[in-house]
Amino acid sequence: GGVAGLTAAYRLLQKGYRIHLFEAGPQLGGLVRTFEIGGEPIECFYHHLFSTDTTAIRLIGEMGLGDRLTWRPSKVGIFYGDHIYPFVTPLDLLRFTPVSVIDRVRLGLMGLYLRRQRDGSRFEGVTAKEWVRRFAGRRNLDVVWGPLLRGKFGDLDDQLVMTWLWNKVHLRVASRGAGVSQREVLGYLQGSFGAWIDALIGRIRDLGGTLEAGRPVQRIVSEGGRAGIELDGERTVFFDAVVGTVANKIFRRLAPPLPDSYSERLEGVPYQDALCLVLTLSRPLSGTYWLNIN
Protein backbone atom coordinates (compact mmCIF):
# COMPACT_ATOMS: atom_id res chain seq x y z
CA GLY A 1 0.00 0.00 0.00
CA GLY A 2 2.94 2.35 -0.37
CA VAL A 3 3.77 4.37 -3.48
CA ALA A 4 5.23 1.35 -5.28
CA GLY A 5 2.23 -0.88 -4.51
CA LEU A 6 -0.36 1.77 -5.40
CA THR A 7 1.43 2.61 -8.64
CA ALA A 8 1.73 -1.08 -9.59
CA ALA A 9 -2.00 -1.52 -8.93
CA TYR A 10 -2.86 1.53 -11.02
CA ARG A 11 -0.72 0.43 -13.99
CA LEU A 12 -2.10 -3.12 -13.90
CA LEU A 13 -5.67 -1.79 -13.86
CA GLN A 14 -4.87 0.37 -16.88
CA LYS A 15 -3.76 -2.80 -18.70
CA GLY A 16 -7.06 -4.53 -17.96
CA TYR A 17 -6.16 -6.62 -14.94
CA ARG A 18 -8.27 -6.86 -11.80
CA ILE A 19 -6.38 -6.11 -8.59
CA HIS A 20 -6.91 -6.55 -4.86
CA LEU A 21 -4.42 -4.64 -2.71
CA PHE A 22 -3.74 -5.46 0.95
CA GLU A 23 -1.94 -3.08 3.34
CA ALA A 24 -0.95 -4.05 6.88
CA GLY A 25 -0.99 -0.49 8.21
CA PRO A 26 -4.11 1.49 9.08
CA GLN A 27 -3.76 3.80 6.07
CA LEU A 28 -2.44 3.70 2.52
CA GLY A 29 0.57 5.67 1.28
CA GLY A 30 3.46 3.99 3.10
CA LEU A 31 6.09 6.58 3.97
CA VAL A 32 4.12 9.26 2.12
CA ARG A 33 1.51 9.83 4.79
CA THR A 34 0.37 12.85 6.74
CA PHE A 35 -1.15 13.92 10.03
CA GLU A 36 -3.12 17.06 10.81
CA ILE A 37 -2.08 20.16 12.72
CA GLY A 38 -4.39 23.17 12.82
CA GLY A 39 -6.52 21.76 10.05
CA GLU A 40 -3.58 21.37 7.66
CA PRO A 41 -1.96 18.10 6.47
CA ILE A 42 1.66 17.81 7.66
CA GLU A 43 4.14 15.29 6.26
CA CYS A 44 5.07 12.51 8.69
CA PHE A 45 8.50 12.39 7.04
CA TYR A 46 10.54 14.89 5.04
CA HIS A 47 9.75 14.70 1.34
CA HIS A 48 10.80 16.64 -1.71
CA LEU A 49 11.50 15.90 -5.36
CA PHE A 50 14.65 16.52 -7.33
CA SER A 51 14.27 17.71 -10.90
CA THR A 52 15.72 14.34 -11.92
CA ASP A 53 12.79 12.44 -10.33
CA THR A 54 11.05 12.40 -13.70
CA THR A 55 8.93 9.29 -13.07
CA ALA A 56 7.30 10.76 -9.96
CA ILE A 57 6.89 14.14 -11.66
CA ARG A 58 5.12 12.52 -14.62
CA LEU A 59 2.81 10.53 -12.35
CA ILE A 60 1.88 13.65 -10.37
CA GLY A 61 1.04 15.35 -13.66
CA GLU A 62 -0.98 12.32 -14.73
CA MET A 63 -3.02 12.70 -11.53
CA GLY A 64 -3.86 16.26 -12.59
CA LEU A 65 -1.70 17.82 -9.88
CA GLY A 66 1.09 19.23 -12.03
CA ASP A 67 0.03 22.82 -11.39
CA ARG A 68 0.37 22.25 -7.65
CA LEU A 69 4.01 21.12 -7.89
CA THR A 70 6.22 24.07 -6.93
CA TRP A 71 10.00 24.39 -7.17
CA ARG A 72 11.87 26.31 -4.50
CA PRO A 73 15.55 27.00 -3.85
CA SER A 74 16.90 25.01 -0.93
CA LYS A 75 18.97 26.40 1.92
CA VAL A 76 21.61 23.97 3.15
CA GLY A 77 23.96 24.69 6.00
CA ILE A 78 26.58 23.07 8.20
CA PHE A 79 26.53 23.67 11.95
CA TYR A 80 30.11 23.53 13.20
CA GLY A 81 31.76 25.20 16.19
CA ASP A 82 28.59 27.01 17.34
CA HIS A 83 28.14 28.62 13.94
CA ILE A 84 25.87 27.90 10.94
CA TYR A 85 27.74 28.06 7.62
CA PRO A 86 25.63 28.29 4.43
CA PHE A 87 26.68 25.45 2.13
CA VAL A 88 24.93 25.85 -1.21
CA THR A 89 27.08 27.74 -3.71
CA PRO A 90 30.80 27.72 -4.61
CA LEU A 91 31.08 31.05 -2.78
CA ASP A 92 29.74 29.43 0.38
CA LEU A 93 32.47 26.81 0.08
CA LEU A 94 35.15 29.52 -0.15
CA ARG A 95 33.78 31.06 3.08
CA PHE A 96 33.80 27.77 4.99
CA THR A 97 36.59 28.61 7.46
CA PRO A 98 36.59 25.40 9.58
CA VAL A 99 38.98 23.98 6.98
CA SER A 100 41.99 25.66 5.39
CA VAL A 101 41.94 27.39 2.01
CA ILE A 102 43.80 24.44 0.48
CA ASP A 103 41.24 22.01 1.92
CA ARG A 104 38.39 24.15 0.58
CA VAL A 105 39.96 23.95 -2.86
CA ARG A 106 40.32 20.17 -2.53
CA LEU A 107 36.69 19.90 -1.43
CA GLY A 108 35.56 21.90 -4.45
CA LEU A 109 37.71 19.83 -6.81
CA MET A 110 36.23 16.68 -5.34
CA GLY A 111 32.70 17.82 -6.18
CA LEU A 112 33.77 18.95 -9.66
CA TYR A 113 35.50 15.64 -10.35
CA LEU A 114 32.54 13.52 -9.19
CA ARG A 115 29.97 15.46 -11.17
CA ARG A 116 31.99 14.88 -14.36
CA GLN A 117 32.21 11.11 -13.89
CA ARG A 118 29.52 9.40 -15.97
CA ASP A 119 30.17 5.83 -14.81
CA GLY A 120 29.95 5.12 -11.09
CA SER A 121 31.07 1.50 -11.40
CA ARG A 122 34.69 2.60 -11.07
CA PHE A 123 33.96 3.43 -7.42
CA GLU A 124 32.58 0.02 -6.46
CA GLY A 125 35.87 -1.25 -5.06
CA VAL A 126 36.45 1.45 -2.43
CA THR A 127 34.52 2.80 0.55
CA ALA A 128 33.32 6.40 0.58
CA LYS A 129 35.38 7.31 3.65
CA GLU A 130 38.61 5.92 2.22
CA TRP A 131 38.07 7.62 -1.15
CA VAL A 132 37.30 11.00 0.45
CA ARG A 133 40.34 10.71 2.73
CA ARG A 134 42.63 10.02 -0.24
CA PHE A 135 41.11 12.59 -2.61
CA ALA A 136 40.06 15.46 -0.32
CA GLY A 137 42.24 14.87 2.72
CA ARG A 138 41.84 13.89 6.36
CA ARG A 139 40.61 17.33 7.50
CA ASN A 140 37.72 17.38 5.01
CA LEU A 141 36.79 13.85 6.07
CA ASP A 142 36.84 14.78 9.78
CA VAL A 143 34.96 18.07 9.43
CA VAL A 144 32.60 17.64 6.46
CA TRP A 145 32.01 14.18 5.02
CA GLY A 146 32.77 11.97 8.02
CA PRO A 147 30.03 13.46 10.25
CA LEU A 148 27.55 13.40 7.36
CA LEU A 149 28.17 9.73 6.60
CA ARG A 150 28.12 8.82 10.29
CA GLY A 151 24.89 10.74 10.85
CA LYS A 152 23.15 8.96 7.96
CA PHE A 153 24.53 5.42 8.25
CA GLY A 154 25.57 5.09 11.89
CA ASP A 155 27.91 2.20 12.60
CA LEU A 156 27.75 1.10 8.95
CA ASP A 157 29.48 4.25 7.67
CA ASP A 158 32.79 2.40 7.25
CA GLN A 159 31.13 -0.07 4.84
CA LEU A 160 29.45 2.45 2.55
CA VAL A 161 30.63 2.02 -1.04
CA MET A 162 31.81 5.15 -2.83
CA THR A 163 29.30 4.56 -5.63
CA TRP A 164 26.54 5.81 -3.30
CA LEU A 165 28.33 9.11 -2.66
CA TRP A 166 29.10 9.56 -6.37
CA ASN A 167 25.40 9.09 -7.18
CA LYS A 168 24.35 11.49 -4.43
CA VAL A 169 26.61 14.23 -5.82
CA HIS A 170 25.16 13.67 -9.31
CA LEU A 171 21.62 13.82 -7.96
CA ARG A 172 22.14 17.10 -6.11
CA VAL A 173 24.13 18.78 -8.86
CA ALA A 174 21.49 17.95 -11.47
CA SER A 175 18.93 19.91 -9.42
CA ARG A 176 21.05 23.06 -9.51
CA GLY A 177 20.84 25.93 -11.94
CA ALA A 178 23.67 27.33 -14.01
CA GLY A 179 25.94 30.23 -13.14
CA VAL A 180 27.94 31.20 -10.10
CA SER A 181 25.01 30.88 -7.68
CA GLN A 182 24.20 27.26 -8.73
CA ARG A 183 21.28 27.14 -6.32
CA GLU A 184 19.54 23.82 -5.93
CA VAL A 185 15.76 23.71 -6.44
CA LEU A 186 13.50 21.13 -4.80
CA GLY A 187 9.93 20.21 -5.66
CA TYR A 188 7.03 20.30 -3.23
CA LEU A 189 3.34 19.57 -3.70
CA GLN A 190 0.95 22.21 -2.38
CA GLY A 191 -1.31 20.55 0.14
CA SER A 192 1.37 17.91 0.88
CA PHE A 193 2.34 14.80 -1.05
CA GLY A 194 -0.66 13.18 0.63
CA ALA A 195 -2.74 14.85 -2.10
CA TRP A 196 -0.84 12.72 -4.64
CA ILE A 197 -1.67 9.55 -2.69
CA ASP A 198 -5.33 10.53 -2.39
CA ALA A 199 -5.53 11.13 -6.14
CA LEU A 200 -3.87 7.78 -6.88
CA ILE A 201 -6.28 5.97 -4.55
CA GLY A 202 -9.18 7.67 -6.28
CA ARG A 203 -7.98 6.58 -9.73
CA ILE A 204 -7.58 2.97 -8.55
CA ARG A 205 -11.10 2.86 -7.13
CA ASP A 206 -12.55 4.47 -10.26
CA LEU A 207 -10.98 1.67 -12.30
CA GLY A 208 -12.56 -0.98 -10.08
CA GLY A 209 -9.61 -1.84 -7.87
CA THR A 210 -10.16 -3.13 -4.35
CA LEU A 211 -8.06 -1.57 -1.58
CA GLU A 212 -7.92 -2.83 1.99
CA ALA A 213 -5.88 -1.15 4.72
CA GLY A 214 -5.39 -2.77 8.11
CA ARG A 215 -5.27 -6.23 6.49
CA PRO A 216 -1.80 -7.69 7.04
CA VAL A 217 -0.74 -10.59 4.85
CA GLN A 218 0.52 -13.47 6.97
CA ARG A 219 2.09 -15.58 4.23
CA ILE A 220 2.42 -15.90 0.46
CA VAL A 221 1.80 -19.44 -0.75
CA SER A 222 2.42 -21.32 -3.96
CA GLU A 223 0.17 -24.30 -4.55
CA GLY A 224 -0.42 -26.25 -7.72
CA GLY A 225 1.00 -23.50 -9.89
CA ARG A 226 -1.20 -20.87 -8.25
CA ALA A 227 -0.17 -17.98 -6.02
CA GLY A 228 -2.14 -17.05 -2.95
CA ILE A 229 -2.04 -15.20 0.34
CA GLU A 230 -3.03 -16.15 3.86
CA LEU A 231 -4.84 -13.47 5.82
CA ASP A 232 -5.11 -13.45 9.61
CA GLY A 233 -7.74 -15.95 10.71
CA GLU A 234 -8.99 -16.55 7.19
CA ARG A 235 -8.59 -19.10 4.45
CA THR A 236 -6.03 -18.74 1.71
CA VAL A 237 -7.15 -16.52 -1.18
CA PHE A 238 -5.72 -17.43 -4.59
CA PHE A 239 -4.89 -15.10 -7.47
CA ASP A 240 -3.27 -15.38 -10.89
CA ALA A 241 -0.24 -13.57 -9.49
CA VAL A 242 1.00 -11.90 -6.32
CA VAL A 243 3.13 -8.75 -6.45
CA GLY A 244 5.06 -7.94 -3.27
CA THR A 245 6.17 -4.31 -2.89
CA VAL A 246 7.63 -4.58 0.60
CA ALA A 247 11.13 -4.43 2.05
CA ASN A 248 13.37 -7.44 1.38
CA LYS A 249 13.33 -8.63 4.99
CA ILE A 250 9.51 -8.56 5.08
CA PHE A 251 9.20 -10.32 1.74
CA ARG A 252 11.63 -13.00 2.92
CA ARG A 253 9.41 -13.65 5.95
CA LEU A 254 6.20 -13.82 3.91
CA ALA A 255 7.40 -15.70 0.84
CA PRO A 256 7.26 -19.46 0.23
CA PRO A 257 10.58 -21.34 0.11
CA LEU A 258 12.92 -19.55 -2.28
CA PRO A 259 16.13 -20.64 -4.00
CA ASP A 260 19.14 -20.19 -1.72
CA SER A 261 20.82 -17.81 -4.16
CA TYR A 262 17.79 -15.50 -4.17
CA SER A 263 17.34 -15.69 -0.39
CA GLU A 264 20.98 -14.69 0.06
CA ARG A 265 20.42 -11.64 -2.14
CA LEU A 266 17.39 -10.63 -0.06
CA GLU A 267 19.28 -11.07 3.20
CA GLY A 268 22.48 -9.46 1.94
CA VAL A 269 21.21 -5.88 2.18
CA PRO A 270 21.24 -4.47 5.72
CA TYR A 271 18.36 -2.19 6.69
CA GLN A 272 18.36 0.72 9.11
CA ASP A 273 15.49 2.61 10.66
CA ALA A 274 15.14 6.38 10.63
CA LEU A 275 13.47 8.21 13.52
CA CYS A 276 11.79 11.50 12.58
CA LEU A 277 10.75 14.02 15.23
CA VAL A 278 8.26 16.69 14.18
CA LEU A 279 8.11 19.86 16.29
CA THR A 280 5.49 22.59 16.06
CA LEU A 281 7.26 25.90 16.79
CA SER A 282 6.11 29.50 17.09
CA ARG A 283 9.12 30.67 15.09
CA PRO A 284 11.78 29.09 12.84
CA LEU A 285 14.57 27.19 14.55
CA SER A 286 16.92 28.66 11.94
CA GLY A 287 16.75 30.14 8.46
CA THR A 288 18.26 26.96 7.03
CA TYR A 289 16.06 24.30 5.46
CA TRP A 290 18.54 21.42 5.70
CA LEU A 291 20.97 21.82 8.57
CA ASN A 292 23.78 19.27 8.92
CA ILE A 293 25.08 18.93 12.47
CA ASN A 294 28.81 18.39 12.01
Coordinates of C-alpha atoms in Angstrom, one line a residue:
G1 CA 0.0 0.0 0.0
G2 CA 2.9 2.4 -0.4
V3 CA 3.8 4.4 -3.5
A4 CA 5.2 1.3 -5.3
G5 CA 2.2 -0.9 -4.5
L6 CA -0.4 1.8 -5.4
T7 CA 1.4 2.6 -8.6
A8 CA 1.7 -1.1 -9.6
A9 CA -2.0 -1.5 -8.9
Y10 CA -2.9 1.5 -11.0
R11 CA -0.7 0.4 -14.0
L12 CA -2.1 -3.1 -13.9
L13 CA -5.7 -1.8 -13.9
Q14 CA -4.9 0.4 -16.9
K15 CA -3.8 -2.8 -18.7
G16 CA -7.1 -4.5 -18.0
Y17 CA -6.2 -6.6 -14.9
R18 CA -8.3 -6.9 -11.8
I19 CA -6.4 -6.1 -8.6
H20 CA -6.9 -6.6 -4.9
L21 CA -4.4 -4.6 -2.7
F22 CA -3.7 -5.5 1.0
E23 CA -1.9 -3.1 3.3
A24 CA -1.0 -4.0 6.9
G25 CA -1.0 -0.5 8.2
P26 CA -4.1 1.5 9.1
Q27 CA -3.8 3.8 6.1
L28 CA -2.4 3.7 2.5
G29 CA 0.6 5.7 1.3
G30 CA 3.5 4.0 3.1
L31 CA 6.1 6.6 4.0
V32 CA 4.1 9.3 2.1
R33 CA 1.5 9.8 4.8
T34 CA 0.4 12.9 6.7
F35 CA -1.2 13.9 10.0
E36 CA -3.1 17.1 10.8
I37 CA -2.1 20.2 12.7
G38 CA -4.4 23.2 12.8
G39 CA -6.5 21.8 10.0
E40 CA -3.6 21.4 7.7
P41 CA -2.0 18.1 6.5
I42 CA 1.7 17.8 7.7
E43 CA 4.1 15.3 6.3
C44 CA 5.1 12.5 8.7
F45 CA 8.5 12.4 7.0
Y46 CA 10.5 14.9 5.0
H47 CA 9.8 14.7 1.3
H48 CA 10.8 16.6 -1.7
L49 CA 11.5 15.9 -5.4
F50 CA 14.6 16.5 -7.3
S51 CA 14.3 17.7 -10.9
T52 CA 15.7 14.3 -11.9
D53 CA 12.8 12.4 -10.3
T54 CA 11.1 12.4 -13.7
T55 CA 8.9 9.3 -13.1
A56 CA 7.3 10.8 -10.0
I57 CA 6.9 14.1 -11.7
R58 CA 5.1 12.5 -14.6
L59 CA 2.8 10.5 -12.3
I60 CA 1.9 13.6 -10.4
G61 CA 1.0 15.4 -13.7
E62 CA -1.0 12.3 -14.7
M63 CA -3.0 12.7 -11.5
G64 CA -3.9 16.3 -12.6
L65 CA -1.7 17.8 -9.9
G66 CA 1.1 19.2 -12.0
D67 CA 0.0 22.8 -11.4
R68 CA 0.4 22.3 -7.6
L69 CA 4.0 21.1 -7.9
T70 CA 6.2 24.1 -6.9
W71 CA 10.0 24.4 -7.2
R72 CA 11.9 26.3 -4.5
P73 CA 15.6 27.0 -3.9
S74 CA 16.9 25.0 -0.9
K75 CA 19.0 26.4 1.9
V76 CA 21.6 24.0 3.1
G77 CA 24.0 24.7 6.0
I78 CA 26.6 23.1 8.2
F79 CA 26.5 23.7 12.0
Y80 CA 30.1 23.5 13.2
G81 CA 31.8 25.2 16.2
D82 CA 28.6 27.0 17.3
H83 CA 28.1 28.6 13.9
I84 CA 25.9 27.9 10.9
Y85 CA 27.7 28.1 7.6
P86 CA 25.6 28.3 4.4
F87 CA 26.7 25.4 2.1
V88 CA 24.9 25.8 -1.2
T89 CA 27.1 27.7 -3.7
P90 CA 30.8 27.7 -4.6
L91 CA 31.1 31.1 -2.8
D92 CA 29.7 29.4 0.4
L93 CA 32.5 26.8 0.1
L94 CA 35.1 29.5 -0.1
R95 CA 33.8 31.1 3.1
F96 CA 33.8 27.8 5.0
T97 CA 36.6 28.6 7.5
P98 CA 36.6 25.4 9.6
V99 CA 39.0 24.0 7.0
S100 CA 42.0 25.7 5.4
V101 CA 41.9 27.4 2.0
I102 CA 43.8 24.4 0.5
D103 CA 41.2 22.0 1.9
R104 CA 38.4 24.2 0.6
V105 CA 40.0 24.0 -2.9
R106 CA 40.3 20.2 -2.5
L107 CA 36.7 19.9 -1.4
G108 CA 35.6 21.9 -4.5
L109 CA 37.7 19.8 -6.8
M110 CA 36.2 16.7 -5.3
G111 CA 32.7 17.8 -6.2
L112 CA 33.8 19.0 -9.7
Y113 CA 35.5 15.6 -10.3
L114 CA 32.5 13.5 -9.2
R115 CA 30.0 15.5 -11.2
R116 CA 32.0 14.9 -14.4
Q117 CA 32.2 11.1 -13.9
R118 CA 29.5 9.4 -16.0
D119 CA 30.2 5.8 -14.8
G120 CA 29.9 5.1 -11.1
S121 CA 31.1 1.5 -11.4
R122 CA 34.7 2.6 -11.1
F123 CA 34.0 3.4 -7.4
E124 CA 32.6 0.0 -6.5
G125 CA 35.9 -1.3 -5.1
V126 CA 36.4 1.4 -2.4
T127 CA 34.5 2.8 0.5
A128 CA 33.3 6.4 0.6
K129 CA 35.4 7.3 3.7
E130 CA 38.6 5.9 2.2
W131 CA 38.1 7.6 -1.2
V132 CA 37.3 11.0 0.5
R133 CA 40.3 10.7 2.7
R134 CA 42.6 10.0 -0.2
F135 CA 41.1 12.6 -2.6
A136 CA 40.1 15.5 -0.3
G137 CA 42.2 14.9 2.7
R138 CA 41.8 13.9 6.4
R139 CA 40.6 17.3 7.5
N140 CA 37.7 17.4 5.0
L141 CA 36.8 13.9 6.1
D142 CA 36.8 14.8 9.8
V143 CA 35.0 18.1 9.4
V144 CA 32.6 17.6 6.5
W145 CA 32.0 14.2 5.0
G146 CA 32.8 12.0 8.0
P147 CA 30.0 13.5 10.3
L148 CA 27.6 13.4 7.4
L149 CA 28.2 9.7 6.6
R150 CA 28.1 8.8 10.3
G151 CA 24.9 10.7 10.8
K152 CA 23.2 9.0 8.0
F153 CA 24.5 5.4 8.2
G154 CA 25.6 5.1 11.9
D155 CA 27.9 2.2 12.6
L156 CA 27.8 1.1 9.0
D157 CA 29.5 4.2 7.7
D158 CA 32.8 2.4 7.3
Q159 CA 31.1 -0.1 4.8
L160 CA 29.5 2.4 2.5
V161 CA 30.6 2.0 -1.0
M162 CA 31.8 5.2 -2.8
T163 CA 29.3 4.6 -5.6
W164 CA 26.5 5.8 -3.3
L165 CA 28.3 9.1 -2.7
W166 CA 29.1 9.6 -6.4
N167 CA 25.4 9.1 -7.2
K168 CA 24.3 11.5 -4.4
V169 CA 26.6 14.2 -5.8
H170 CA 25.2 13.7 -9.3
L171 CA 21.6 13.8 -8.0
R172 CA 22.1 17.1 -6.1
V173 CA 24.1 18.8 -8.9
A174 CA 21.5 17.9 -11.5
S175 CA 18.9 19.9 -9.4
R176 CA 21.0 23.1 -9.5
G177 CA 20.8 25.9 -11.9
A178 CA 23.7 27.3 -14.0
G179 CA 25.9 30.2 -13.1
V180 CA 27.9 31.2 -10.1
S181 CA 25.0 30.9 -7.7
Q182 CA 24.2 27.3 -8.7
R183 CA 21.3 27.1 -6.3
E184 CA 19.5 23.8 -5.9
V185 CA 15.8 23.7 -6.4
L186 CA 13.5 21.1 -4.8
G187 CA 9.9 20.2 -5.7
Y188 CA 7.0 20.3 -3.2
L189 CA 3.3 19.6 -3.7
Q190 CA 1.0 22.2 -2.4
G191 CA -1.3 20.6 0.1
S192 CA 1.4 17.9 0.9
F193 CA 2.3 14.8 -1.1
G194 CA -0.7 13.2 0.6
A195 CA -2.7 14.8 -2.1
W196 CA -0.8 12.7 -4.6
I197 CA -1.7 9.5 -2.7
D198 CA -5.3 10.5 -2.4
A199 CA -5.5 11.1 -6.1
L200 CA -3.9 7.8 -6.9
I201 CA -6.3 6.0 -4.6
G202 CA -9.2 7.7 -6.3
R203 CA -8.0 6.6 -9.7
I204 CA -7.6 3.0 -8.5
R205 CA -11.1 2.9 -7.1
D206 CA -12.5 4.5 -10.3
L207 CA -11.0 1.7 -12.3
G208 CA -12.6 -1.0 -10.1
G209 CA -9.6 -1.8 -7.9
T210 CA -10.2 -3.1 -4.3
L211 CA -8.1 -1.6 -1.6
E212 CA -7.9 -2.8 2.0
A213 CA -5.9 -1.2 4.7
G214 CA -5.4 -2.8 8.1
R215 CA -5.3 -6.2 6.5
P216 CA -1.8 -7.7 7.0
V217 CA -0.7 -10.6 4.9
Q218 CA 0.5 -13.5 7.0
R219 CA 2.1 -15.6 4.2
I220 CA 2.4 -15.9 0.5
V221 CA 1.8 -19.4 -0.7
S222 CA 2.4 -21.3 -4.0
E223 CA 0.2 -24.3 -4.5
G224 CA -0.4 -26.2 -7.7
G225 CA 1.0 -23.5 -9.9
R226 CA -1.2 -20.9 -8.2
A227 CA -0.2 -18.0 -6.0
G228 CA -2.1 -17.0 -3.0
I229 CA -2.0 -15.2 0.3
E230 CA -3.0 -16.1 3.9
L231 CA -4.8 -13.5 5.8
D232 CA -5.1 -13.5 9.6
G233 CA -7.7 -16.0 10.7
E234 CA -9.0 -16.5 7.2
R235 CA -8.6 -19.1 4.5
T236 CA -6.0 -18.7 1.7
V237 CA -7.1 -16.5 -1.2
F238 CA -5.7 -17.4 -4.6
F239 CA -4.9 -15.1 -7.5
D240 CA -3.3 -15.4 -10.9
A241 CA -0.2 -13.6 -9.5
V242 CA 1.0 -11.9 -6.3
V243 CA 3.1 -8.7 -6.4
G244 CA 5.1 -7.9 -3.3
T245 CA 6.2 -4.3 -2.9
V246 CA 7.6 -4.6 0.6
A247 CA 11.1 -4.4 2.1
N248 CA 13.4 -7.4 1.4
K249 CA 13.3 -8.6 5.0
I250 CA 9.5 -8.6 5.1
F251 CA 9.2 -10.3 1.7
R252 CA 11.6 -13.0 2.9
R253 CA 9.4 -13.6 6.0
L254 CA 6.2 -13.8 3.9
A255 CA 7.4 -15.7 0.8
P256 CA 7.3 -19.5 0.2
P257 CA 10.6 -21.3 0.1
L258 CA 12.9 -19.5 -2.3
P259 CA 16.1 -20.6 -4.0
D260 CA 19.1 -20.2 -1.7
S261 CA 20.8 -17.8 -4.2
Y262 CA 17.8 -15.5 -4.2
S263 CA 17.3 -15.7 -0.4
E264 CA 21.0 -14.7 0.1
R265 CA 20.4 -11.6 -2.1
L266 CA 17.4 -10.6 -0.1
E267 CA 19.3 -11.1 3.2
G268 CA 22.5 -9.5 1.9
V269 CA 21.2 -5.9 2.2
P270 CA 21.2 -4.5 5.7
Y271 CA 18.4 -2.2 6.7
Q272 CA 18.4 0.7 9.1
D273 CA 15.5 2.6 10.7
A274 CA 15.1 6.4 10.6
L275 CA 13.5 8.2 13.5
C276 CA 11.8 11.5 12.6
L277 CA 10.7 14.0 15.2
V278 CA 8.3 16.7 14.2
L279 CA 8.1 19.9 16.3
T280 CA 5.5 22.6 16.1
L281 CA 7.3 25.9 16.8
S282 CA 6.1 29.5 17.1
R283 CA 9.1 30.7 15.1
P284 CA 11.8 29.1 12.8
L285 CA 14.6 27.2 14.6
S286 CA 16.9 28.7 11.9
G287 CA 16.8 30.1 8.5
T288 CA 18.3 27.0 7.0
Y289 CA 16.1 24.3 5.5
W290 CA 18.5 21.4 5.7
L291 CA 21.0 21.8 8.6
N292 CA 23.8 19.3 8.9
I293 CA 25.1 18.9 12.5
N294 CA 28.8 18.4 12.0

